[in-house]
JSON list of C-alpha atoms in Angstrom, two decimals:
[
{"chain": "A", "resi": 1, "resn": "UNK", "atom": "CA", "xyz": [-50.36, 44.34, 54.30]},
{"chain": "A", "resi": 2, "resn": "UNK", "atom": "CA", "xyz": [-53.86, 42.84, 54.00]},
{"chain": "A", "resi": 3, "resn": "UNK", "atom": "CA", "xyz": [-54.30, 39.68, 56.05]},
{"chain": "A", "resi": 4, "resn": "UNK", "atom": "CA", "xyz": [-56.38, 36.84, 54.60]},
{"chain": "A", "resi": 5, "resn": "UNK", "atom": "CA", "xyz": [-57.85, 33.65, 56.08]},
{"chain": "A", "resi": 6, "resn": "UNK", "atom": "CA", "xyz": [-58.88, 30.80, 53.76]},
{"chain": "A", "resi": 7, "resn": "UNK", "atom": "CA", "xyz": [-61.78, 28.53, 54.76]},
{"chain": "A", "resi": 8, "resn": "UNK", "atom": "CA", "xyz": [-62.35, 25.50, 52.52]},
{"chain": "A", "resi": 9, "resn": "UNK", "atom": "CA", "xyz": [-62.61, 21.78, 53.22]},
{"chain": "A", "resi": 10, "resn": "UNK", "atom": "CA", "xyz": [-60.55, 20.84, 50.14]},
{"chain": "A", "resi": 11, "resn": "UNK", "atom": "CA", "xyz": [-56.78, 20.88, 50.63]},
{"chain": "A", "resi": 12, "resn": "UNK", "atom": "CA", "xyz": [-56.15, 21.51, 46.95]},
{"chain": "A", "resi": 13, "resn": "UNK", "atom": "CA", "xyz": [-58.37, 24.59, 46.88]},
{"chain": "A", "resi": 14, "resn": "UNK", "atom": "CA", "xyz": [-56.76, 26.04, 50.01]},
{"chain": "A", "resi": 15, "resn": "UNK", "atom": "CA", "xyz": [-53.29, 25.45, 48.59]},
{"chain": "A", "resi": 16, "resn": "UNK", "atom": "CA", "xyz": [-54.18, 27.11, 45.29]},
{"chain": "A", "resi": 17, "resn": "UNK", "atom": "CA", "xyz": [-55.73, 30.13, 46.97]},
{"chain": "A", "resi": 18, "resn": "UNK", "atom": "CA", "xyz": [-52.74, 30.49, 49.31]},
{"chain": "A", "resi": 19, "resn": "UNK", "atom": "CA", "xyz": [-50.33, 30.51, 46.37]},
{"chain": "A", "resi": 20, "resn": "UNK", "atom": "CA", "xyz": [-52.33, 33.19, 44.59]},
{"chain": "A", "resi": 21, "resn": "UNK", "atom": "CA", "xyz": [-52.69, 35.40, 47.65]},
{"chain": "A", "resi": 22, "resn": "UNK", "atom": "CA", "xyz": [-49.13, 35.06, 48.91]},
{"chain": "A", "resi": 23, "resn": "UNK", "atom": "CA", "xyz": [-47.75, 35.94, 45.48]},
{"chain": "A", "resi": 24, "resn": "UNK", "atom": "CA", "xyz": [-48.93, 39.53, 46.00]},
{"chain": "A", "resi": 25, "resn": "UNK", "atom": "CA", "xyz": [-46.72, 41.94, 47.91]},
{"chain": "A", "resi": 26, "resn": "UNK", "atom": "CA", "xyz": [-49.61, 43.55, 49.77]},
{"chain": "A", "resi": 27, "resn": "UNK", "atom": "CA", "xyz": [-51.48, 40.33, 50.67]},
{"chain": "A", "resi": 28, "resn": "UNK", "atom": "CA", "xyz": [-50.63, 37.49, 53.04]},
{"chain": "A", "resi": 29, "resn": "UNK", "atom": "CA", "xyz": [-52.44, 34.38, 54.23]},
{"chain": "A", "resi": 30, "resn": "UNK", "atom": "CA", "xyz": [-52.38, 34.30, 58.04]},
{"chain": "A", "resi": 31, "resn": "UNK", "atom": "CA", "xyz": [-54.52, 31.21, 58.62]},
{"chain": "A", "resi": 32, "resn": "UNK", "atom": "CA", "xyz": [-56.58, 28.40, 57.17]},
{"chain": "A", "resi": 33, "resn": "UNK", "atom": "CA", "xyz": [-59.69, 26.48, 58.21]},
{"chain": "A", "resi": 34, "resn": "UNK", "atom": "CA", "xyz": [-60.82, 23.12, 56.82]},
{"chain": "A", "resi": 35, "resn": "UNK", "atom": "CA", "xyz": [-64.29, 23.42, 58.33]},
{"chain": "A", "resi": 36, "resn": "UNK", "atom": "CA", "xyz": [-66.70, 26.17, 59.26]},
{"chain": "A", "resi": 37, "resn": "UNK", "atom": "CA", "xyz": [-66.30, 25.28, 62.92]},
{"chain": "A", "resi": 38, "resn": "UNK", "atom": "CA", "xyz": [-62.62, 26.26, 62.71]},
{"chain": "A", "resi": 39, "resn": "UNK", "atom": "CA", "xyz": [-63.16, 29.66, 61.15]},
{"chain": "A", "resi": 40, "resn": "UNK", "atom": "CA", "xyz": [-64.14, 31.68, 64.22]},
{"chain": "A", "resi": 41, "resn": "UNK", "atom": "CA", "xyz": [-61.16, 30.58, 66.37]},
{"chain": "A", "resi": 42, "resn": "UNK", "atom": "CA", "xyz": [-58.74, 31.32, 63.53]},
{"chain": "A", "resi": 43, "resn": "UNK", "atom": "CA", "xyz": [-60.25, 34.76, 62.93]},
{"chain": "A", "resi": 44, "resn": "UNK", "atom": "CA", "xyz": [-60.17, 35.62, 66.63]},
{"chain": "A", "resi": 45, "resn": "UNK", "atom": "CA", "xyz": [-56.51, 34.65, 66.77]},
{"chain": "A", "resi": 46, "resn": "UNK", "atom": "CA", "xyz": [-55.29, 36.22, 63.51]},
{"chain": "A", "resi": 47, "resn": "UNK", "atom": "CA", "xyz": [-57.62, 39.23, 63.04]},
{"chain": "A", "resi": 48, "resn": "UNK", "atom": "CA", "xyz": [-57.68, 39.05, 59.22]},
{"chain": "A", "resi": 49, "resn": "UNK", "atom": "CA", "xyz": [-59.00, 41.76, 56.96]},
{"chain": "A", "resi": 50, "resn": "UNK", "atom": "CA", "xyz": [-60.70, 39.30, 54.59]},
{"chain": "A", "resi": 51, "resn": "UNK", "atom": "CA", "xyz": [-61.95, 35.71, 54.85]},
{"chain": "A", "resi": 52, "resn": "UNK", "atom": "CA", "xyz": [-62.27, 33.63, 51.69]},
{"chain": "A", "resi": 53, "resn": "UNK", "atom": "CA", "xyz": [-65.22, 31.41, 52.63]},
{"chain": "A", "resi": 54, "resn": "UNK", "atom": "CA", "xyz": [-66.42, 28.19, 51.02]},
{"chain": "A", "resi": 55, "resn": "UNK", "atom": "CA", "xyz": [-70.14, 27.70, 51.63]},
{"chain": "A", "resi": 56, "resn": "UNK", "atom": "CA", "xyz": [-70.36, 23.92, 51.58]},
{"chain": "A", "resi": 57, "resn": "UNK", "atom": "CA", "xyz": [-68.30, 22.53, 54.45]},
{"chain": "A", "resi": 58, "resn": "UNK", "atom": "CA", "xyz": [-68.91, 19.70, 56.96]},
{"chain": "A", "resi": 59, "resn": "UNK", "atom": "CA", "xyz": [-70.23, 20.30, 60.48]},
{"chain": "A", "resi": 60, "resn": "UNK", "atom": "CA", "xyz": [-70.59, 24.09, 60.20]},
{"chain": "A", "resi": 61, "resn": "UNK", "atom": "CA", "xyz": [-71.21, 25.47, 56.71]},
{"chain": "A", "resi": 62, "resn": "UNK", "atom": "CA", "xyz": [-70.04, 28.81, 55.39]},
{"chain": "A", "resi": 63, "resn": "UNK", "atom": "CA", "xyz": [-73.42, 30.44, 56.00]},
{"chain": "A", "resi": 64, "resn": "UNK", "atom": "CA", "xyz": [-73.36, 29.83, 59.74]},
{"chain": "A", "resi": 65, "resn": "UNK", "atom": "CA", "xyz": [-69.67, 30.67, 59.89]},
{"chain": "A", "resi": 66, "resn": "UNK", "atom": "CA", "xyz": [-70.41, 33.99, 58.15]},
{"chain": "A", "resi": 67, "resn": "UNK", "atom": "CA", "xyz": [-73.12, 34.81, 60.71]},
{"chain": "A", "resi": 68, "resn": "UNK", "atom": "CA", "xyz": [-70.62, 34.16, 63.50]},
{"chain": "A", "resi": 69, "resn": "UNK", "atom": "CA", "xyz": [-68.04, 36.46, 61.91]},
{"chain": "A", "resi": 70, "resn": "UNK", "atom": "CA", "xyz": [-70.51, 39.26, 61.23]},
{"chain": "A", "resi": 71, "resn": "UNK", "atom": "CA", "xyz": [-71.47, 39.21, 64.93]},
{"chain": "A", "resi": 72, "resn": "UNK", "atom": "CA", "xyz": [-67.90, 39.99, 66.01]},
{"chain": "A", "resi": 73, "resn": "UNK", "atom": "CA", "xyz": [-67.17, 43.51, 67.33]},
{"chain": "A", "resi": 74, "resn": "UNK", "atom": "CA", "xyz": [-64.76, 44.09, 64.44]},
{"chain": "A", "resi": 75, "resn": "UNK", "atom": "CA", "xyz": [-65.76, 41.58, 61.75]},
{"chain": "A", "resi": 76, "resn": "UNK", "atom": "CA", "xyz": [-63.55, 40.83, 58.76]},
{"chain": "A", "resi": 77, "resn": "UNK", "atom": "CA", "xyz": [-64.87, 41.14, 55.24]},
{"chain": "A", "resi": 78, "resn": "UNK", "atom": "CA", "xyz": [-66.22, 37.85, 53.89]},
{"chain": "A", "resi": 79, "resn": "UNK", "atom": "CA", "xyz": [-65.83, 36.77, 50.30]},
{"chain": "A", "resi": 80, "resn": "UNK", "atom": "CA", "xyz": [-67.72, 33.60, 49.40]},
{"chain": "A", "resi": 81, "resn": "UNK", "atom": "CA", "xyz": [-65.75, 31.37, 47.03]},
{"chain": "A", "resi": 82, "resn": "UNK", "atom": "CA", "xyz": [-68.10, 28.91, 45.37]},
{"chain": "A", "resi": 83, "resn": "UNK", "atom": "CA", "xyz": [-68.35, 26.44, 42.51]},
{"chain": "A", "resi": 84, "resn": "UNK", "atom": "CA", "xyz": [-71.82, 27.44, 41.32]},
{"chain": "A", "resi": 85, "resn": "UNK", "atom": "CA", "xyz": [-73.06, 31.03, 41.17]},
{"chain": "A", "resi": 86, "resn": "UNK", "atom": "CA", "xyz": [-76.72, 29.91, 41.13]},
{"chain": "A", "resi": 87, "resn": "UNK", "atom": "CA", "xyz": [-76.32, 27.98, 44.37]},
{"chain": "A", "resi": 88, "resn": "UNK", "atom": "CA", "xyz": [-78.90, 28.90, 47.03]},
{"chain": "A", "resi": 89, "resn": "UNK", "atom": "CA", "xyz": [-76.07, 28.65, 49.55]},
{"chain": "A", "resi": 90, "resn": "UNK", "atom": "CA", "xyz": [-74.54, 31.75, 47.95]},
{"chain": "A", "resi": 91, "resn": "UNK", "atom": "CA", "xyz": [-77.74, 33.74, 48.37]},
{"chain": "A", "resi": 92, "resn": "UNK", "atom": "CA", "xyz": [-78.06, 32.67, 52.00]},
{"chain": "A", "resi": 93, "resn": "UNK", "atom": "CA", "xyz": [-74.43, 33.58, 52.65]},
{"chain": "A", "resi": 94, "resn": "UNK", "atom": "CA", "xyz": [-75.04, 37.05, 51.21]},
{"chain": "A", "resi": 95, "resn": "UNK", "atom": "CA", "xyz": [-78.12, 37.39, 53.38]},
{"chain": "A", "resi": 96, "resn": "UNK", "atom": "CA", "xyz": [-76.00, 36.34, 56.35]},
{"chain": "A", "resi": 97, "resn": "UNK", "atom": "CA", "xyz": [-73.63, 39.24, 55.72]},
{"chain": "A", "resi": 98, "resn": "UNK", "atom": "CA", "xyz": [-71.04, 38.15, 53.15]},
{"chain": "A", "resi": 99, "resn": "UNK", "atom": "CA", "xyz": [-69.66, 41.11, 51.20]},
{"chain": "A", "resi": 100, "resn": "UNK", "atom": "CA", "xyz": [-69.61, 39.35, 47.84]},
{"chain": "A", "resi": 101, "resn": "UNK", "atom": "CA", "xyz": [-68.86, 36.11, 46.07]},
{"chain": "A", "resi": 102, "resn": "UNK", "atom": "CA", "xyz": [-66.49, 34.67, 43.53]},
{"chain": "A", "resi": 103, "resn": "UNK", "atom": "CA", "xyz": [-66.46, 31.48, 41.51]},
{"chain": "A", "resi": 104, "resn": "UNK", "atom": "CA", "xyz": [-63.66, 29.01, 42.11]},
{"chain": "A", "resi": 105, "resn": "UNK", "atom": "CA", "xyz": [-62.81, 29.28, 38.43]},
{"chain": "A", "resi": 106, "resn": "UNK", "atom": "CA", "xyz": [-62.22, 33.02, 38.79]},
{"chain": "A", "resi": 107, "resn": "UNK", "atom": "CA", "xyz": [-58.96, 34.25, 37.30]},
{"chain": "A", "resi": 108, "resn": "UNK", "atom": "CA", "xyz": [-56.20, 34.91, 39.88]},
{"chain": "A", "resi": 109, "resn": "UNK", "atom": "CA", "xyz": [-56.06, 38.61, 38.98]},
{"chain": "A", "resi": 110, "resn": "UNK", "atom": "CA", "xyz": [-59.80, 38.96, 39.61]},
{"chain": "A", "resi": 111, "resn": "UNK", "atom": "CA", "xyz": [-59.52, 37.16, 42.95]},
{"chain": "A", "resi": 112, "resn": "UNK", "atom": "CA", "xyz": [-56.76, 39.49, 44.09]},
{"chain": "A", "resi": 113, "resn": "UNK", "atom": "CA", "xyz": [-58.73, 42.54, 42.94]},
{"chain": "A", "resi": 114, "resn": "UNK", "atom": "CA", "xyz": [-61.81, 41.33, 44.80]},
{"chain": "A", "resi": 115, "resn": "UNK", "atom": "CA", "xyz": [-59.86, 40.97, 48.04]},
{"chain": "A", "resi": 116, "resn": "UNK", "atom": "CA", "xyz": [-58.60, 44.53, 47.73]},
{"chain": "A", "resi": 117, "resn": "UNK", "atom": "CA", "xyz": [-62.05, 45.85, 46.80]},
{"chain": "A", "resi": 118, "resn": "UNK", "atom": "CA", "xyz": [-63.86, 44.44, 49.84]},
{"chain": "A", "resi": 119, "resn": "UNK", "atom": "CA", "xyz": [-60.96, 45.32, 52.16]},
{"chain": "A", "resi": 120, "resn": "UNK", "atom": "CA", "xyz": [-61.42, 48.93, 51.05]},
{"chain": "A", "resi": 121, "resn": "UNK", "atom": "CA", "xyz": [-65.09, 48.77, 52.16]},
{"chain": "A", "resi": 122, "resn": "UNK", "atom": "CA", "xyz": [-66.41, 48.56, 48.62]},
{"chain": "A", "resi": 123, "resn": "UNK", "atom": "CA", "xyz": [-68.95, 45.92, 47.61]},
{"chain": "A", "resi": 124, "resn": "UNK", "atom": "CA", "xyz": [-68.73, 43.22, 44.97]},
{"chain": "A", "resi": 125, "resn": "UNK", "atom": "CA", "xyz": [-72.24, 43.27, 43.56]},
{"chain": "A", "resi": 126, "resn": "UNK", "atom": "CA", "xyz": [-73.38, 40.80, 40.90]},
{"chain": "A", "resi": 127, "resn": "UNK", "atom": "CA", "xyz": [-76.90, 42.05, 40.13]},
{"chain": "A", "resi": 128, "resn": "UNK", "atom": "CA", "xyz": [-77.81, 39.46, 37.50]},
{"chain": "A", "resi": 129, "resn": "UNK", "atom": "CA", "xyz": [-76.76, 36.53, 39.68]},
{"chain": "A", "resi": 130, "resn": "UNK", "atom": "CA", "xyz": [-78.53, 37.91, 42.76]},
{"chain": "A", "resi": 131, "resn": "UNK", "atom": "CA", "xyz": [-81.66, 38.62, 40.73]},
{"chain": "A", "resi": 132, "resn": "UNK", "atom": "CA", "xyz": [-81.68, 35.05, 39.41]},
{"chain": "A", "resi": 133, "resn": "UNK", "atom": "CA", "xyz": [-81.32, 33.64, 42.91]},
{"chain": "A", "resi": 134, "resn": "UNK", "atom": "CA", "xyz": [-84.01, 35.94, 44.28]},
{"chain": "A", "resi": 135, "resn": "UNK", "atom": "CA", "xyz": [-86.42, 34.94, 41.48]},
{"chain": "A", "resi": 136, "resn": "UNK", "atom": "CA", "xyz": [-86.64, 31.44, 42.96]},
{"chain": "A", "resi": 137, "resn": "UNK", "atom": "CA", "xyz": [-88.02, 32.73, 46.21]},
{"chain": "A", "resi": 138, "resn": "UNK", "atom": "CA", "xyz": [-91.24, 34.43, 47.09]},
{"chain": "A", "resi": 139, "resn": "UNK", "atom": "CA", "xyz": [-91.02, 37.76, 48.92]},
{"chain": "A", "resi": 140, "resn": "UNK", "atom": "CA", "xyz": [-91.35, 36.68, 52.52]},
{"chain": "A", "resi": 141, "resn": "UNK", "atom": "CA", "xyz": [-89.44, 39.09, 54.71]},
{"chain": "A", "resi": 142, "resn": "UNK", "atom": "CA", "xyz": [-90.94, 42.24, 56.16]},
{"chain": "A", "resi": 143, "resn": "UNK", "atom": "CA", "xyz": [-88.40, 45.05, 56.09]},
{"chain": "A", "resi": 144, "resn": "UNK", "atom": "CA", "xyz": [-89.88, 47.94, 58.12]},
{"chain": "A", "resi": 145, "resn": "UNK", "atom": "CA", "xyz": [-87.33, 50.39, 56.76]},
{"chain": "A", "resi": 146, "resn": "UNK", "atom": "CA", "xyz": [-88.66, 49.97, 53.23]},
{"chain": "A", "resi": 147, "resn": "UNK", "atom": "CA", "xyz": [-91.73, 51.99, 54.12]},
{"chain": "A", "resi": 148, "resn": "UNK", "atom": "CA", "xyz": [-89.58, 54.82, 55.44]},
{"chain": "A", "resi": 149, "resn": "UNK", "atom": "CA", "xyz": [-87.74, 55.40, 52.17]},
{"chain": "A", "resi": 150, "resn": "UNK", "atom": "CA", "xyz": [-88.47, 58.64, 50.39]},
{"chain": "A", "resi": 151, "resn": "UNK", "atom": "CA", "xyz": [-89.46, 58.53, 46.74]},
{"chain": "A", "resi": 152, "resn": "UNK", "atom": "CA", "xyz": [-85.96, 59.46, 45.62]},
{"chain": "A", "resi": 153, "resn": "UNK", "atom": "CA", "xyz": [-84.35, 56.94, 47.97]},
{"chain": "A", "resi": 154, "resn": "UNK", "atom": "CA", "xyz": [-86.62, 54.31, 46.45]},
{"chain": "A", "resi": 155, "resn": "UNK", "atom": "CA", "xyz": [-85.43, 55.31, 42.99]},
{"chain": "A", "resi": 156, "resn": "UNK", "atom": "CA", "xyz": [-81.83, 54.96, 44.13]},
{"chain": "A", "resi": 157, "resn": "UNK", "atom": "CA", "xyz": [-82.49, 51.52, 45.61]},
{"chain": "A", "resi": 158, "resn": "UNK", "atom": "CA", "xyz": [-84.09, 50.33, 42.36]},
{"chain": "A", "resi": 159, "resn": "UNK", "atom": "CA", "xyz": [-81.02, 51.45, 40.43]},
{"chain": "A", "resi": 160, "resn": "UNK", "atom": "CA", "xyz": [-78.77, 49.77, 43.00]},
{"chain": "A", "resi": 161, "resn": "UNK", "atom": "CA", "xyz": [-80.50, 46.46, 42.25]},
{"chain": "A", "resi": 162, "resn": "UNK", "atom": "CA", "xyz": [-79.33, 46.91, 38.65]},
{"chain": "A", "resi": 163, "resn": "UNK", "atom": "CA", "xyz": [-75.74, 47.16, 39.86]},
{"chain": "A", "resi": 164, "resn": "UNK", "atom": "CA", "xyz": [-75.29, 50.81, 38.94]},
{"chain": "A", "resi": 165, "resn": "UNK", "atom": "CA", "xyz": [-72.44, 52.75, 40.54]},
{"chain": "A", "resi": 166, "resn": "UNK", "atom": "CA", "xyz": [-72.97, 56.09, 42.26]},
{"chain": "A", "resi": 167, "resn": "UNK", "atom": "CA", "xyz": [-71.79, 57.86, 39.12]},
{"chain": "A", "resi": 168, "resn": "UNK", "atom": "CA", "xyz": [-74.19, 55.92, 36.91]},
{"chain": "A", "resi": 169, "resn": "UNK", "atom": "CA", "xyz": [-77.07, 56.54, 39.31]},
{"chain": "A", "resi": 170, "resn": "UNK", "atom": "CA", "xyz": [-76.24, 60.26, 39.31]},
{"chain": "A", "resi": 171, "resn": "UNK", "atom": "CA", "xyz": [-76.36, 60.32, 35.51]},
{"chain": "A", "resi": 172, "resn": "UNK", "atom": "CA", "xyz": [-79.65, 58.41, 35.46]},
{"chain": "A", "resi": 173, "resn": "UNK", "atom": "CA", "xyz": [-81.32, 60.73, 37.97]},
{"chain": "A", "resi": 174, "resn": "UNK", "atom": "CA", "xyz": [-79.53, 63.90, 36.80]},
{"chain": "A", "resi": 175, "resn": "UNK", "atom": "CA", "xyz": [-78.17, 64.75, 40.23]},
{"chain": "A", "resi": 176, "resn": "UNK", "atom": "CA", "xyz": [-74.67, 65.04, 41.69]},
{"chain": "A", "resi": 177, "resn": "UNK", "atom": "CA", "xyz": [-72.68, 62.03, 42.88]},
{"chain": "A", "resi": 178, "resn": "UNK", "atom": "CA", "xyz": [-72.54, 63.60, 46.34]},
{"chain": "A", "resi": 179, "resn": "UNK", "atom": "CA", "xyz": [-76.36, 63.64, 46.40]},
{"chain": "A", "resi": 180, "resn": "UNK", "atom": "CA", "xyz": [-76.44, 59.98, 45.36]},
{"chain": "A", "resi": 181, "resn": "UNK", "atom": "CA", "xyz": [-73.90, 59.11, 48.06]},
{"chain": "A", "resi": 182, "resn": "UNK", "atom": "CA", "xyz": [-76.17, 60.73, 50.64]},
{"chain": "A", "resi": 183, "resn": "UNK", "atom": "CA", "xyz": [-79.21, 58.83, 49.37]},
{"chain": "A", "resi": 184, "resn": "UNK", "atom": "CA", "xyz": [-77.31, 55.53, 49.38]},
{"chain": "A", "resi": 185, "resn": "UNK", "atom": "CA", "xyz": [-76.22, 56.16, 52.96]},
{"chain": "A", "resi": 186, "resn": "UNK", "atom": "CA", "xyz": [-79.82, 56.89, 53.96]},
{"chain": "A", "resi": 187, "resn": "UNK", "atom": "CA", "xyz": [-81.03, 53.71, 52.24]},
{"chain": "A", "resi": 188, "resn": "UNK", "atom": "CA", "xyz": [-78.48, 51.57, 54.06]},
{"chain": "A", "resi": 189, "resn": "UNK", "atom": "CA", "xyz": [-79.32, 53.17, 57.40]},
{"chain": "A", "resi": 190, "resn": "UNK", "atom": "CA", "xyz": [-83.09, 52.80, 57.03]},
{"chain": "A", "resi": 191, "resn": "UNK", "atom": "CA", "xyz": [-82.85, 49.19, 55.88]},
{"chain": "A", "resi": 192, "resn": "UNK", "atom": "CA", "xyz": [-80.27, 48.28, 58.51]},
{"chain": "A", "resi": 193, "resn": "UNK", "atom": "CA", "xyz": [-78.03, 47.07, 55.68]},
{"chain": "A", "resi": 194, "resn": "UNK", "atom": "CA", "xyz": [-74.26, 46.70, 56.05]},
{"chain": "A", "resi": 195, "resn": "UNK", "atom": "CA", "xyz": [-73.58, 47.37, 52.36]},
{"chain": "A", "resi": 196, "resn": "UNK", "atom": "CA", "xyz": [-75.17, 47.62, 48.92]},
{"chain": "A", "resi": 197, "resn": "UNK", "atom": "CA", "xyz": [-75.52, 43.85, 48.58]},
{"chain": "A", "resi": 198, "resn": "UNK", "atom": "CA", "xyz": [-77.54, 43.68, 51.79]},
{"chain": "A", "resi": 199, "resn": "UNK", "atom": "CA", "xyz": [-79.75, 46.52, 50.57]},
{"chain": "A", "resi": 200, "resn": "UNK", "atom": "CA", "xyz": [-80.38, 44.83, 47.23]},
{"chain": "A", "resi": 201, "resn": "UNK", "atom": "CA", "xyz": [-81.30, 41.56, 48.93]},
{"chain": "A", "resi": 202, "resn": "UNK", "atom": "CA", "xyz": [-83.68, 43.43, 51.25]},
{"chain": "A", "resi": 203, "resn": "UNK", "atom": "CA", "xyz": [-85.32, 45.02, 48.20]},
{"chain": "A", "resi": 204, "resn": "UNK", "atom": "CA", "xyz": [-85.99, 41.59, 46.69]},
{"chain": "A", "resi": 205, "resn": "UNK", "atom": "CA", "xyz": [-86.89, 39.85, 49.96]},
{"chain": "A", "resi": 206, "resn": "UNK", "atom": "CA", "xyz": [-89.49, 42.47, 50.82]},
{"chain": "A", "resi": 207, "resn": "UNK", "atom": "CA", "xyz": [-91.01, 42.54, 47.34]},
{"chain": "A", "resi": 208, "resn": "UNK", "atom": "CA", "xyz": [-90.04, 46.20, 46.89]},
{"chain": "A", "resi": 209, "resn": "UNK", "atom": "CA", "xyz": [-88.39, 45.15, 43.64]},
{"chain": "A", "resi": 210, "resn": "UNK", "atom": "CA", "xyz": [-89.48, 42.16, 41.59]},
{"chain": "A", "resi": 211, "resn": "UNK", "atom": "CA", "xyz": [-86.59, 39.99, 40.34]},
{"chain": "A", "resi": 212, "resn": "UNK", "atom": "CA", "xyz": [-88.66, 39.25, 37.26]}
]
């Protein structure tokens, strides 16, 4: 059973998400938070697998709440649930360590699938949306690990920014999926990235890849 916490300041949204999640046999809502300040205590008490996180909340927003969760010894996965995909809050939440994002108008089946995907340590990557958000910002962050990437690791990172899977990257580079998996692992390690989303953001933030 995957345990889920819902963080949103709107009662109606929390109720709707709870109904969707609790309708699945393998998912259950174990707690709710109406403000970012309430998220950390609920997570410490309930130890959820996934937190559905609104980004715009009073007092403590979802970005700061995500940073607090990521700093835990055993952090839950964080799925940002937002109204607008081109919201800078979404980009900042991903930078803070969120594992992916969904729109509040997402179909129930897609929401449930997303929870299962991130709980299984996979990443929900939306390359076009992230690229659009990154295009508004100038490269400003020095990422020392970028300079340590080999040529092939750099190729893999560029293809990751396009949202390609390991299988698709393998086909593009004419190598085995196992080789790609090794390169992806090396990229994440050198960049200090928790997942593919973090690596893609680092690529844009450092100017290694141009969002244009």
